[in-house]
């Protein structure tokens, strides 16, 4: 295994896993620290998804070290600590404390911190983070409910979170290319810095950083800075790693879409799927609350539908309807009723012969993956930006596409299946 990654949240982990897979590494994502029996031997990269962004620093350290140890035991050569490209953290942490702990664990003198992801509008210039051209502290991140970011100077932000000395490698040194950047890292290390914020304004900068830092025992950053690593490994090890083929092996079985997202993209996808003739069952939270409909109703419907081809179960509704429902049931309660029902339906899907599953919605995906007791996912080809096909590992054999609500084109629910073999 070339790279073992510890990610501080689930969707951030998928983001990184997809980046590595797209660049040619065979990548597995685990939900939490991998279980001892899980076979990771075929992977070039493993991404452990934690939920550690806003928990107390001591707990974040314990969980991150446990993940790092299991990755090292599974053969990881280098480690990567993944956080958000908006550097989401508080003055207590957890980026600083976890980086400190992982530096000590790897015994390395220097690491870098780079949240830049220019393709998504995140750039770092002279240590200041910009979000779509706006300094971080003026972006909507200033009002984030959990991690308000009120300082765009990342050297200052990180220095408040750690006793270790934080330095800066500005873009001129990155622009000078991989060899010059390696010398700059040595200079920073000699100056006594243990973590350096690294500027990046373009993908070329990210690839330069990848080449210069490929041998660092620990790298920290957003998924952008991982972009250059696979190419660097290929160069270092003269490896011929294939870019993932467009097709994807999936277990034989029936296909289903579970949509619990009410986001615009999902609403259009549901409408397009119904127009195209996909059999669809709507589950309305009011009916669920009154028990006019239960998970069993949906399971009976699925059992009766023996026709080949995908089927759709959805709670997706327009904003006015969602508001009306929330005013009657309460926001959290309405969400929970739907999530619990979709989870209960999901639990019975393998028994009914469903092995190919698309889930729409971030929270919904979490609930479904838990219900199916999925421990890990191998990352396959990208269906639409940010959404790969994945295959479950270590439990029931499933092909899963977990779609964040607003991702994917209108025909997502129609075209995704054509990639499966
Ligand atoms: P997204 O990725 O679009 O944000 P999520 O699954 O993360 O989707 O969140 C959608 C939330 O809305 C879930 O908690 C889901 O249970 C809830 N929900 C789904 N359908 C309805 C509905 N018709 N009325 C109210 N809440 C709903």
Coordinates of C-alpha atoms and ligand atoms in Angstrom, one line a residue:
X1 CA 0.0 0.0 0.0
X2 CA 1.5 3.3 -1.1
X3 CA -0.8 5.7 0.8
X4 CA -2.8 5.3 4.0
X5 CA -5.2 8.2 4.6
X6 CA -7.1 9.4 7.7
X7 CA -10.1 11.6 6.8
X8 CA -11.9 13.7 9.3
X9 CA -15.4 13.1 7.7
X10 CA -17.3 10.7 5.5
X11 CA -17.9 12.8 2.3
X12 CA -14.4 14.2 2.6
X13 CA -13.1 10.7 2.6
X14 CA -15.0 9.8 -0.6
X15 CA -13.8 13.0 -2.2
X16 CA -10.1 11.9 -1.5
X17 CA -10.7 8.3 -2.5
X18 CA -12.2 9.4 -5.8
X19 CA -9.3 11.7 -6.4
X20 CA -6.8 8.9 -5.9
X21 CA -8.8 6.4 -8.0
X22 CA -9.2 8.9 -10.8
X23 CA -5.4 9.3 -10.8
X24 CA -4.9 5.6 -11.2
X25 CA -4.5 4.1 -7.6
X26 CA -6.7 1.1 -6.6
X27 CA -8.5 2.7 -3.7
X28 CA -10.5 1.4 -0.8
X29 CA -12.5 3.5 1.6
X30 CA -13.4 2.2 5.0
X31 CA -16.2 3.4 7.2
X32 CA -14.3 3.9 10.5
X33 CA -11.1 2.2 11.5
X34 CA -10.8 -1.0 9.4
X35 CA -11.9 -4.3 11.1
X36 CA -9.0 -6.7 11.6
X37 CA -10.4 -9.3 9.1
X38 CA -10.8 -6.8 6.2
X39 CA -8.5 -7.7 3.3
X40 CA -6.8 -4.5 2.1
X41 CA -4.0 -6.3 0.3
X42 CA -5.1 -5.4 -3.2
X43 CA -5.2 -1.6 -2.5
X44 CA -2.7 1.0 -3.5
X45 CA -4.4 3.5 -1.2
X46 CA -6.8 3.1 1.7
X47 CA -8.9 6.0 3.1
X48 CA -10.3 5.7 6.6
X49 CA -13.4 7.8 7.1
X50 CA -13.7 9.1 10.6
X51 CA -16.1 11.7 12.0
X52 CA -13.5 13.6 14.0
X53 CA -13.7 17.2 12.7
X54 CA -15.5 18.8 15.6
X55 CA -15.1 16.2 18.4
X56 CA -12.8 17.1 21.4
X57 CA -9.2 17.2 20.3
X58 CA -8.1 14.3 22.6
X59 CA -10.7 12.0 21.1
X60 CA -9.7 13.1 17.6
X61 CA -6.1 12.2 18.4
X62 CA -7.0 8.8 19.8
X63 CA -9.2 7.9 16.7
X64 CA -6.7 9.3 14.2
X65 CA -3.8 7.4 15.8
X66 CA -5.9 4.2 15.8
X67 CA -6.6 4.7 12.1
X68 CA -2.9 5.5 11.4
X69 CA -1.7 2.4 13.3
X70 CA -4.1 0.1 11.4
X71 CA -3.0 1.6 8.1
X72 CA 0.7 1.1 8.9
X73 CA 0.0 -2.4 10.1
X74 CA -1.7 -3.1 6.7
X75 CA 1.5 -1.9 5.0
X76 CA 1.0 1.8 4.3
X77 CA 4.2 3.4 3.2
X78 CA 3.2 7.0 3.7
X79 CA 0.3 8.7 5.6
X80 CA -2.1 11.4 4.6
X81 CA -4.3 13.4 7.0
X82 CA -7.3 14.8 5.0
X83 CA -9.4 17.7 6.2
X84 CA -11.7 20.2 4.4
X85 CA -10.5 22.5 1.7
X86 CA -11.9 25.4 3.8
X87 CA -9.6 24.3 6.7
X88 CA -12.7 23.8 8.9
X89 CA -11.5 23.8 12.5
X90 CA -11.7 25.8 15.8
X91 CA -8.9 27.4 17.7
X92 CA -8.7 24.1 19.8
X93 CA -8.3 22.0 16.7
X94 CA -8.5 19.5 15.3
X95 CA -6.1 20.0 12.5
X96 CA -3.2 21.1 14.7
X97 CA -3.5 18.5 17.5
X98 CA -4.0 15.6 15.0
X99 CA -1.1 16.7 12.8
X100 CA 1.2 16.9 15.9
X101 CA 0.2 13.4 17.0
X102 CA 0.7 11.9 13.5
X103 CA 4.1 13.7 13.1
X104 CA 5.2 12.1 16.4
X105 CA 3.7 8.7 15.3
X106 CA 5.7 8.8 12.0
X107 CA 8.8 10.2 13.6
X108 CA 9.2 12.8 10.9
X109 CA 10.7 16.2 11.2
X110 CA 8.5 18.2 8.7
X111 CA 5.1 18.0 7.1
X112 CA 3.1 20.3 5.0
X113 CA -0.5 21.6 5.2
X114 CA -2.2 22.6 2.0
X115 CA -6.0 22.8 1.7
X116 CA -5.9 24.2 -1.9
X117 CA -8.2 22.8 -4.5
X118 CA -8.2 25.3 -7.4
X119 CA -10.7 23.4 -9.5
X120 CA -13.2 23.9 -6.6
X121 CA -12.2 27.6 -6.1
X122 CA -9.9 27.0 -3.1
X123 CA -6.5 28.7 -3.5
X124 CA -3.8 29.6 -1.0
X125 CA -1.7 32.7 -1.7
X126 CA 1.0 33.9 0.7
X127 CA -0.6 31.6 3.3
X128 CA -4.1 33.2 2.9
X129 CA -6.9 30.9 1.9
X130 CA -9.4 32.1 -0.7
X131 CA -12.8 30.6 -1.5
X132 CA -13.9 31.4 -5.0
X133 CA -11.7 34.5 -4.9
X134 CA -12.9 35.7 -1.5
X135 CA -10.7 35.6 1.6
X136 CA -11.9 32.8 3.8
X137 CA -12.9 35.1 6.6
X138 CA -15.2 37.0 4.2
X139 CA -16.7 33.8 2.7
X140 CA -19.8 32.1 4.0
X141 CA -17.4 30.0 6.2
X142 CA -17.4 33.0 8.6
X143 CA -20.9 32.0 9.7
X144 CA -20.4 28.2 9.8
X145 CA -22.5 26.8 12.7
X146 CA -19.7 24.6 14.0
X147 CA -16.4 25.9 12.7
X148 CA -16.7 29.6 11.9
X149 CA -13.5 30.7 10.0
X150 CA -12.7 34.3 10.9
X151 CA -9.1 34.5 9.9
X152 CA -7.8 33.6 6.4
X153 CA -4.1 33.6 7.3
X154 CA -3.6 29.8 7.7
X155 CA -0.2 30.2 9.4
X156 CA -1.9 32.1 12.2
X157 CA -4.9 29.8 12.3
X158 CA -2.7 26.7 12.5
X159 CA -0.2 28.3 14.9
X160 CA -3.1 28.8 17.4
X161 CA -3.8 25.1 17.3
X162 CA -0.3 23.7 17.9
X163 CA 2.9 24.2 19.9
X164 CA 5.0 23.2 16.9
X165 CA 6.5 26.0 14.8
X166 CA 4.4 26.7 11.6
X167 CA 6.2 28.2 8.5
X168 CA 5.1 29.2 5.1
X169 CA 6.2 28.1 1.6
X170 CA 5.0 30.8 -0.7
X171 CA 3.9 30.3 -4.3
X172 CA 7.2 31.5 -5.8
X173 CA 8.9 28.5 -4.3
X174 CA 6.2 26.2 -5.6
X175 CA 6.3 27.8 -9.0
X176 CA 10.0 27.1 -9.2
X177 CA 9.3 23.3 -9.7
X178 CA 9.8 20.1 -7.7
X179 CA 13.5 20.2 -7.3
X180 CA 13.5 23.8 -6.0
X181 CA 10.6 23.0 -3.8
X182 CA 12.5 20.0 -2.2
X183 CA 15.3 22.5 -1.3
X184 CA 12.8 24.9 0.1
X185 CA 11.4 22.1 2.4
X186 CA 15.0 21.5 3.6
X187 CA 15.4 25.2 4.3
X188 CA 12.2 25.3 6.3
X189 CA 13.2 22.2 8.3
X190 CA 16.6 23.8 9.0
X191 CA 14.8 26.9 10.2
X192 CA 13.1 24.8 12.9
X193 CA 9.6 24.7 11.3
X194 CA 7.7 21.4 11.8
X195 CA 4.6 22.2 9.7
X196 CA 4.6 24.4 6.6
X197 CA 1.6 26.0 4.9
X198 CA 2.1 25.6 1.2
X199 CA 0.7 28.0 -1.4
X200 CA -1.1 26.6 -4.5
X201 CA -3.0 28.5 -7.2
X202 CA -3.2 25.9 -9.9
X203 CA -3.3 22.1 -10.6
X204 CA 0.3 22.5 -11.8
X205 CA 1.3 23.7 -8.3
X206 CA -0.5 20.7 -6.7
X207 CA 1.3 18.3 -9.0
X208 CA 4.6 20.0 -8.2
X209 CA 3.9 19.6 -4.5
X210 CA 3.0 15.9 -5.1
X211 CA 6.3 15.3 -6.8
X212 CA 8.4 17.2 -4.1
X213 CA 6.6 15.7 -1.1
X214 CA 5.9 12.1 -2.3
X215 CA 8.5 10.8 0.2
X216 CA 7.2 12.7 3.2
X217 CA 6.1 10.1 5.8
X218 CA 3.1 12.4 6.5
X219 CA 1.2 14.9 4.2
X220 CA -1.8 16.9 5.4
X221 CA -4.3 18.7 3.3
X222 CA -7.5 18.7 1.2
X223 CA -8.0 16.2 -1.5
X224 CA -6.4 18.6 -4.0
X225 CA -2.9 18.1 -2.7
X226 CA -3.3 14.3 -3.3
X227 CA -3.7 15.0 -7.0
X228 CA 0.0 14.8 -7.7
X229 CA 0.9 11.8 -5.5
X230 CA -0.2 8.9 -7.9
X231 CA 2.0 10.4 -10.7
X232 CA 4.9 10.8 -8.3
X233 CA 4.6 7.1 -7.2
X234 CA 4.5 6.0 -10.8
X235 CA 7.6 8.0 -11.5
X236 CA 9.4 6.7 -8.3
X237 CA 8.5 3.1 -8.7
X238 CA 8.4 3.0 -12.5
X239 CA 4.8 1.6 -12.1
X240 CA 2.4 1.2 -14.9
X241 CA -0.8 1.9 -13.1
X242 CA -3.8 1.9 -15.3
X243 CA -6.4 4.6 -15.2
X244 CA -9.7 2.9 -14.1
X245 CA -11.6 1.4 -16.9
X246 CA -15.0 2.9 -17.7
X247 CA -16.9 -0.4 -16.9
X248 CA -17.3 -1.8 -13.4
X249 CA -17.9 -5.4 -12.3
X250 CA -21.0 -5.6 -10.2
X251 CA -22.6 -8.6 -8.5
X252 CA -25.6 -10.1 -10.4
X253 CA -29.0 -8.9 -9.0
X254 CA -31.8 -6.4 -9.1
X255 CA -31.3 -2.6 -9.2
X256 CA -32.9 0.0 -7.0
X257 CA -32.7 3.8 -6.3
X258 CA -33.5 5.0 -2.8
X259 CA -33.9 8.8 -2.8
X260 CA -34.2 10.6 0.5
X261 CA -32.8 13.9 -0.8
X262 CA -35.0 16.9 -1.6
X263 CA -32.2 18.9 -3.3
X264 CA -32.8 20.4 -6.7
X265 CA -30.6 17.9 -8.6
X266 CA -32.3 14.9 -7.0
X267 CA -35.8 16.3 -7.6
X268 CA -35.0 16.6 -11.3
X269 CA -33.4 13.1 -11.4
X270 CA -36.6 11.6 -9.8
X271 CA -38.8 13.4 -12.3
X272 CA -36.7 12.2 -15.2
X273 CA -36.6 8.6 -14.0
X274 CA -40.4 8.5 -13.5
X275 CA -41.0 10.0 -17.0
X276 CA -38.7 7.3 -18.4
X277 CA -41.0 4.7 -17.0
X278 CA -39.0 3.5 -14.0
X279 CA -41.6 2.0 -11.5
X280 CA -41.7 4.4 -8.5
X281 CA -43.1 4.4 -5.0
X282 CA -43.4 7.6 -3.1
X283 CA -43.2 7.5 0.7
X284 CA -44.7 10.6 2.2
X285 CA -43.5 11.4 5.7
X286 CA -47.1 12.3 6.8
X287 CA -48.2 8.8 5.8
X288 CA -45.2 7.3 7.6
X289 CA -46.0 9.3 10.7
X290 CA -49.7 8.1 10.7
X291 CA -48.5 4.6 9.8
X292 CA -50.7 4.6 6.6
X293 CA -47.4 3.5 5.0
X294 CA -44.6 1.5 6.6
X295 CA -41.3 0.0 5.4
X296 CA -43.3 -3.3 5.0
X297 CA -45.6 -1.6 2.4
X298 CA -42.5 -0.7 0.4
X299 CA -41.1 -4.3 0.8
X300 CA -44.4 -5.8 -0.4
X301 CA -44.4 -3.4 -3.4
X302 CA -40.8 -4.5 -4.2
X303 CA -41.7 -8.2 -3.9
X304 CA -44.7 -7.7 -6.3
X305 CA -42.5 -5.9 -8.9
X306 CA -40.8 -8.8 -10.6
X307 CA -40.1 -6.9 -13.8
X308 CA -36.5 -6.5 -14.7
X309 CA -34.9 -3.1 -14.6
X310 CA -34.4 -0.6 -11.8
X311 CA -37.1 0.6 -9.4
X312 CA -37.3 3.8 -7.4
X313 CA -38.4 4.5 -3.8
X314 CA -38.4 8.2 -2.9
X315 CA -39.4 10.7 -0.3
X316 CA -38.2 13.5 -2.5
X317 CA -40.5 16.6 -2.4
X318 CA -40.6 20.2 -3.4
X319 CA -39.5 22.9 -0.9
X320 CA -43.1 24.0 -0.1
X321 CA -44.1 20.4 0.7
X322 CA -41.1 19.9 2.8
X323 CA -41.8 23.0 4.7
X324 CA -45.5 22.0 5.3
X325 CA -44.4 18.6 6.5
X326 CA -41.7 20.1 8.8
X327 CA -44.2 22.5 10.3
X328 CA -46.4 19.5 11.2
X329 CA -43.8 16.9 12.2
X330 CA -40.8 19.1 13.1
X331 CA -37.6 19.3 11.0
X332 CA -35.5 16.7 12.7
X333 CA -38.4 14.3 13.3
X334 CA -39.5 14.4 9.7
X335 CA -35.9 13.7 8.6
X336 CA -35.5 10.9 11.1
X337 CA -38.8 9.2 10.1
X338 CA -37.7 9.1 6.5
X339 CA -34.2 8.0 7.2
X340 CA -35.3 5.2 9.5
X341 CA -37.8 3.9 7.0
X342 CA -35.3 3.9 4.1
X343 CA -32.8 2.2 6.4
X344 CA -35.3 -0.5 7.3
X345 CA -36.1 -1.0 3.6
X346 CA -32.4 -1.2 2.8
X347 CA -31.8 -3.9 5.5
X348 CA -34.1 -6.3 3.6
X349 CA -32.8 -5.5 0.1
X350 CA -30.2 -8.3 -0.2
X351 CA -32.8 -10.9 0.8
X352 CA -35.1 -9.6 -2.0
X353 CA -32.2 -10.0 -4.5
X354 CA -31.2 -6.3 -4.8
X355 CA -27.4 -6.0 -5.2
X356 CA -27.1 -2.8 -7.2
X357 CA -28.1 0.3 -5.2
X358 CA -28.1 4.1 -5.8
X359 CA -28.7 6.2 -2.8
X360 CA -29.5 9.9 -3.1
X361 CA -28.7 12.2 -0.1
X362 CA -25.7 12.5 2.2
X363 CA -27.5 11.8 5.5
X364 CA -29.7 9.2 3.7
X365 CA -26.5 7.4 2.4
X366 CA -25.1 7.3 6.0
X367 CA -28.3 5.7 7.2
X368 CA -28.4 3.2 4.4
X369 CA -24.8 2.2 4.6
X370 CA -25.2 1.6 8.4
X371 CA -28.3 -0.5 7.9
X372 CA -26.5 -2.6 5.3
X373 CA -23.6 -2.9 7.7
X374 CA -21.1 -1.9 5.0
X375 CA -17.6 -1.8 6.4
X376 CA -15.6 -0.7 3.4
X377 CA -16.0 0.3 -0.3
X378 CA -13.6 -0.2 -3.2
X379 CA -13.8 2.9 -5.4
X380 CA -14.8 2.5 -9.0
X381 CA -15.3 4.8 -12.0
X382 CA -16.9 8.2 -11.7
X383 CA -20.5 8.3 -12.9
X384 CA -20.8 12.1 -12.7
X385 CA -18.4 14.6 -11.0
X386 CA -17.9 13.6 -7.3
X387 CA -20.0 10.3 -7.5
X388 CA -18.2 7.0 -8.1
X389 CA -19.6 3.5 -8.3
X390 CA -18.3 1.6 -5.3
X391 CA -18.4 -2.1 -4.3
X392 CA -18.8 -3.2 -0.7
X393 CA -16.1 -5.2 0.9
X394 CA -16.2 -7.6 3.8
X395 CA -20.0 -8.0 4.1
X396 CA -22.8 -8.5 1.7
X397 CA -21.5 -8.0 -1.9
X398 CA -23.1 -4.9 -3.3
X399 CA -22.5 -2.2 -6.0
X400 CA -23.3 1.1 -4.4
X401 CA -23.5 4.7 -5.7
X402 CA -23.8 7.2 -2.8
X403 CA -24.8 10.5 -4.3
X404 CA -24.7 13.8 -2.4
X405 CA -28.2 15.4 -3.0
X406 CA -27.1 18.1 -5.4
X407 CA -24.7 16.0 -7.4
X408 CA -25.2 14.4 -10.8
X409 CA -26.9 15.2 -14.1
X410 CA -30.7 14.9 -14.8
X411 CA -30.3 11.4 -16.3
X412 CA -28.2 10.1 -13.4
X413 CA -30.7 7.4 -12.3
X414 CA -30.9 6.2 -15.9
X415 CA -27.3 6.2 -17.1
X416 CA -25.5 5.0 -13.9
X417 CA -26.6 1.4 -14.6
X418 CA -25.0 1.3 -18.0
X419 CA -21.5 1.4 -16.5
X420 CA -22.1 -1.9 -14.6
X421 CA -21.1 -5.2 -16.0
Ligands
LIG1 P1 -28.9 16.1 0.7 O1 -27.6 15.4 0.4 O2 -29.7 16.5 -0.5 O3 -28.7 17.2 1.8 P2 -29.7 14.3 2.9 O4 -30.1 12.9 2.8 O5 -28.4 14.7 3.5 O6 -29.9 14.9 1.4 O7 -30.8 15.1 3.7 C1 -32.2 15.2 3.4 C2 -33.0 15.1 4.7 O8 -34.3 15.4 4.4 C3 -32.9 13.7 5.3 O9 -32.9 13.8 6.7 C4 -34.3 13.1 4.9 O10 -34.7 12.1 5.7 C5 -35.1 14.4 4.9 N1 -36.3 14.2 4.0 C6 -36.5 13.5 2.9 N2 -37.7 13.6 2.4 C7 -38.3 14.5 3.1 C8 -39.6 15.1 3.1 N3 -40.5 14.8 2.1 N4 -40.0 16.0 4.0 C9 -39.1 16.3 5.0 N5 -37.9 15.8 5.1 C10 -37.5 14.9 4.2

